[in-house]
Structures are given as C-alpha cells and as structure tokens.
Coordinates of C-alpha atoms in Angstrom, one line a residue:
L199 CA 6.5 -11.5 20.8
E200 CA 3.5 -13.8 20.2
G201 CA 6.1 -16.5 19.5
A202 CA 7.8 -15.6 22.8
G203 CA 4.9 -17.1 24.7
R204 CA 2.8 -14.0 24.7
P205 CA -0.9 -14.3 23.8
P206 CA -2.1 -12.8 20.4
W207 CA -3.9 -10.0 22.1
Y208 CA -0.7 -8.7 23.7
T209 CA 0.9 -7.9 20.3
R210 CA -2.2 -6.2 19.1
A211 CA -2.6 -4.2 22.3
V212 CA 1.1 -3.1 22.6
Y213 CA 1.7 -2.2 18.9
S214 CA -1.7 -0.8 17.9
H215 CA -1.9 2.9 17.1
A216 CA -5.3 3.2 15.5
P217 CA -7.6 5.5 17.4
P218 CA -10.9 4.1 18.8
G219 CA -13.5 3.9 16.1
Y220 CA -10.9 4.1 13.3
D221 CA -12.6 4.3 9.9
C222 CA -9.9 2.5 7.9
P223 CA -9.6 3.8 4.3
F224 CA -7.9 0.7 3.1
C225 CA -10.7 -1.5 4.5
R226 CA -13.0 0.7 2.4
I227 CA -11.0 0.0 -0.7
A228 CA -10.9 -3.7 0.0
R229 CA -14.7 -3.9 0.3
D230 CA -15.3 -1.6 -2.7
D231 CA -16.7 1.2 -0.5
F232 CA -14.7 4.2 -1.6
G233 CA -16.9 7.0 -0.1
P234 CA -14.9 10.1 0.9
I235 CA -11.4 8.8 0.4
L236 CA -9.0 10.0 -2.4
T237 CA -8.6 6.6 -4.0
R238 CA -11.2 5.8 -6.6
P239 CA -12.5 2.5 -8.0
E240 CA -10.6 3.1 -11.2
D241 CA -7.3 3.2 -9.3
V242 CA -7.6 -0.6 -8.5
V243 CA -5.3 -2.6 -10.7
L244 CA -5.5 -6.0 -9.1
R245 CA -8.0 -7.7 -6.9
R246 CA -7.6 -11.2 -5.5
P247 CA -9.5 -12.9 -2.6
E248 CA -6.7 -12.1 -0.2
V249 CA -5.3 -8.8 -1.5
T250 CA -6.0 -5.6 -3.5
A251 CA -3.5 -3.4 -5.3
F252 CA -4.1 0.1 -6.4
I253 CA -2.4 3.2 -7.7
S254 CA -1.5 5.4 -4.7
S255 CA -3.2 8.8 -4.4
H256 CA 0.1 10.4 -3.4
W257 CA 3.3 10.4 -5.5
W258 CA 6.9 11.4 -5.2
P259 CA 7.9 13.6 -8.2
R260 CA 10.0 11.2 -10.2
N261 CA 8.2 7.9 -9.4
P262 CA 4.6 8.4 -10.8
G263 CA 2.2 5.5 -10.7
H264 CA 3.4 3.7 -7.6
V265 CA 1.2 1.1 -6.2
L266 CA 0.0 0.0 -2.7
V267 CA -0.7 -3.7 -2.0
I268 CA -3.0 -4.4 0.9
P269 CA -4.5 -7.4 2.6
N270 CA -8.3 -7.4 2.2
A271 CA -8.6 -8.3 5.9
H272 CA -7.6 -5.6 8.4
Y273 CA -4.2 -6.1 10.0
E274 CA -2.7 -2.9 11.4
N275 CA 1.0 -3.7 10.8
L276 CA 3.7 -6.2 10.2
Y277 CA 3.6 -7.4 13.8
V278 CA 0.1 -9.0 13.4
L279 CA 0.2 -9.9 9.7
P280 CA -0.4 -13.7 9.4
D281 CA 2.2 -15.6 7.3
A282 CA -0.4 -16.5 4.7
A283 CA -1.4 -12.9 4.2
G284 CA 2.2 -11.9 3.9
A285 CA 2.7 -14.6 1.2
A286 CA -0.3 -13.3 -0.8
I287 CA 0.9 -9.7 -0.5
H288 CA 4.4 -10.7 -1.7
A289 CA 3.0 -12.6 -4.7
A290 CA 0.8 -9.7 -5.7
A291 CA 3.7 -7.3 -5.3
R292 CA 5.9 -9.4 -7.5
D293 CA 3.2 -9.5 -10.2
V294 CA 2.7 -5.7 -9.9
A295 CA 6.5 -5.2 -10.2
L296 CA 6.7 -7.3 -13.3
A297 CA 3.7 -5.4 -14.8
M298 CA 5.4 -2.1 -14.0
K299 CA 8.5 -3.2 -15.8
R300 CA 6.4 -3.9 -18.9
A301 CA 4.0 -1.0 -18.7
Y302 CA 6.3 1.8 -17.5
G303 CA 9.6 0.7 -18.9
C304 CA 11.2 1.5 -15.5
A305 CA 14.8 0.5 -14.8
G306 CA 14.1 -1.1 -11.4
I307 CA 11.6 -1.6 -8.6
S308 CA 11.7 -0.8 -4.9
T309 CA 9.3 -1.9 -2.2
R310 CA 8.8 -0.2 1.2
Q311 CA 6.6 -0.8 4.2
H312 CA 6.1 1.3 7.3
N313 CA 5.1 0.4 10.9
E314 CA 4.1 2.7 13.8
P315 CA 4.4 6.5 13.9
A316 CA 8.1 6.4 14.3
G317 CA 8.3 4.2 11.2
Q318 CA 6.3 6.7 9.3
Q319 CA 3.1 4.6 9.1
E320 CA 0.2 6.9 8.4
V321 CA -2.7 4.5 7.6
W322 CA -3.3 2.0 10.3
H323 CA -3.7 -0.9 7.9
Y324 CA -0.7 -2.9 6.6
H325 CA 0.4 -1.9 3.1
L326 CA 3.3 -2.4 0.9
H327 CA 4.5 0.3 -1.5
V328 CA 5.8 -0.8 -4.9
F329 CA 7.7 1.9 -6.7
P330 CA 8.9 2.1 -10.3
R331 CA 12.6 3.3 -10.2
Y332 CA 14.7 5.2 -12.6
P333 CA 18.4 6.2 -12.6
G334 CA 18.9 9.3 -10.4
D335 CA 15.2 9.5 -9.3
A336 CA 16.2 10.3 -5.7
L337 CA 13.1 8.6 -4.3
Y338 CA 12.2 10.0 -0.9
T339 CA 14.4 13.1 -1.1
S340 CA 11.5 15.3 -2.1
E341 CA 8.0 15.9 -0.9
R342 CA 5.2 13.7 -2.1
R343 CA 2.0 15.2 -3.4
A344 CA -1.6 14.3 -3.8
T345 CA -2.7 13.4 -7.3
A346 CA -6.0 13.8 -9.2
P347 CA -7.9 10.7 -10.5
E348 CA -7.4 11.8 -14.1
E349 CA -3.6 11.9 -13.5
R350 CA -3.6 8.3 -12.0
A351 CA -5.9 6.9 -14.7
P352 CA -3.4 6.3 -17.5
Y353 CA -1.1 4.5 -15.0
A354 CA -3.9 2.2 -13.8
E355 CA -4.9 1.4 -17.3
R356 CA -1.4 0.5 -18.4
L357 CA -0.9 -1.7 -15.3
R358 CA -4.2 -3.5 -15.7
A359 CA -3.3 -4.2 -19.3
A360 CA 0.1 -5.6 -18.3
L361 CA -1.3 -7.7 -15.5

C-alpha cells in the first residue's frame, strides 16, 4: 500500500482502528507506567531498547505463561510496522521461545499476531503472542481467562532466569 505509491499517512488512516485519545496499555508497559492496567512490572521478562516482552495477563487453559512481545514505539498493526521493528520483535520472540523450552519444558512453540477487529486484534498496538505448546493442548478451542499477578509470577521468574 505505501509501497504501491501511496503516502505513509494513507496506510495509517485507512487501517487504524484506535479511537481518538486512545490510552494505549502497551505504550504504558513500554514506558514503565503500569497504572490501572492488569499487567504488572513483575510480568516483564525482557526489555531491550526496541522491544519489551511480558507474561500475558490472559491465558488459555492449557498454555499458561504465554508471552506478548511488543515494540516500544507505538505501531498499531502489521501494516505500519517498520522492518527494523519487525526484526527486533522476531529476535526477541526467538529468545523468549528458546527460554520457554528451557524453563517450561514445553514440546513446541507457536506464535500468533492479530490485525484489525476482524482479525481479532483487541489492543491497538502491534503485539506478537508466543505460546508454549504441549501435545493435545487444543490452543484456541476454549475460552481465555484473566490471571492474577501471583499466578503469573512463577512463570515470569522462570523465564527471566532462562533468558
């Protein structure tokens, strides 16, 4: 789209779904300003100049301790994510995945990323899910649930130690 001769503002304008005045919870996490959001400072497992990774506040039943990797700069979705930010996110996701293998003993890893309402994006800041996978875990076939900080803490500690 931008590469098709359209100006950068066109992609942002056409594919943006954040409401006016959007208070981005992931921008809060990136700048260490947690305030009223569910994620806590203790959930952060990796912080680099370009990216932050943290234990998700919502889990699917058989995949506890999944991680979100975000760019520290605000990009709403894949369509506007610069290549350099994508590379930093990919590198962090790989490091998190390898740490999950060591820390959780999972059989595999899946990543997933959503764009726009029809793509099930719920937070208007690019983020990549990194899931620990187990045989027969049936990821996404059940409802996710919110977790408490004390439930997330042991997963964050194990991942930080493995990273």
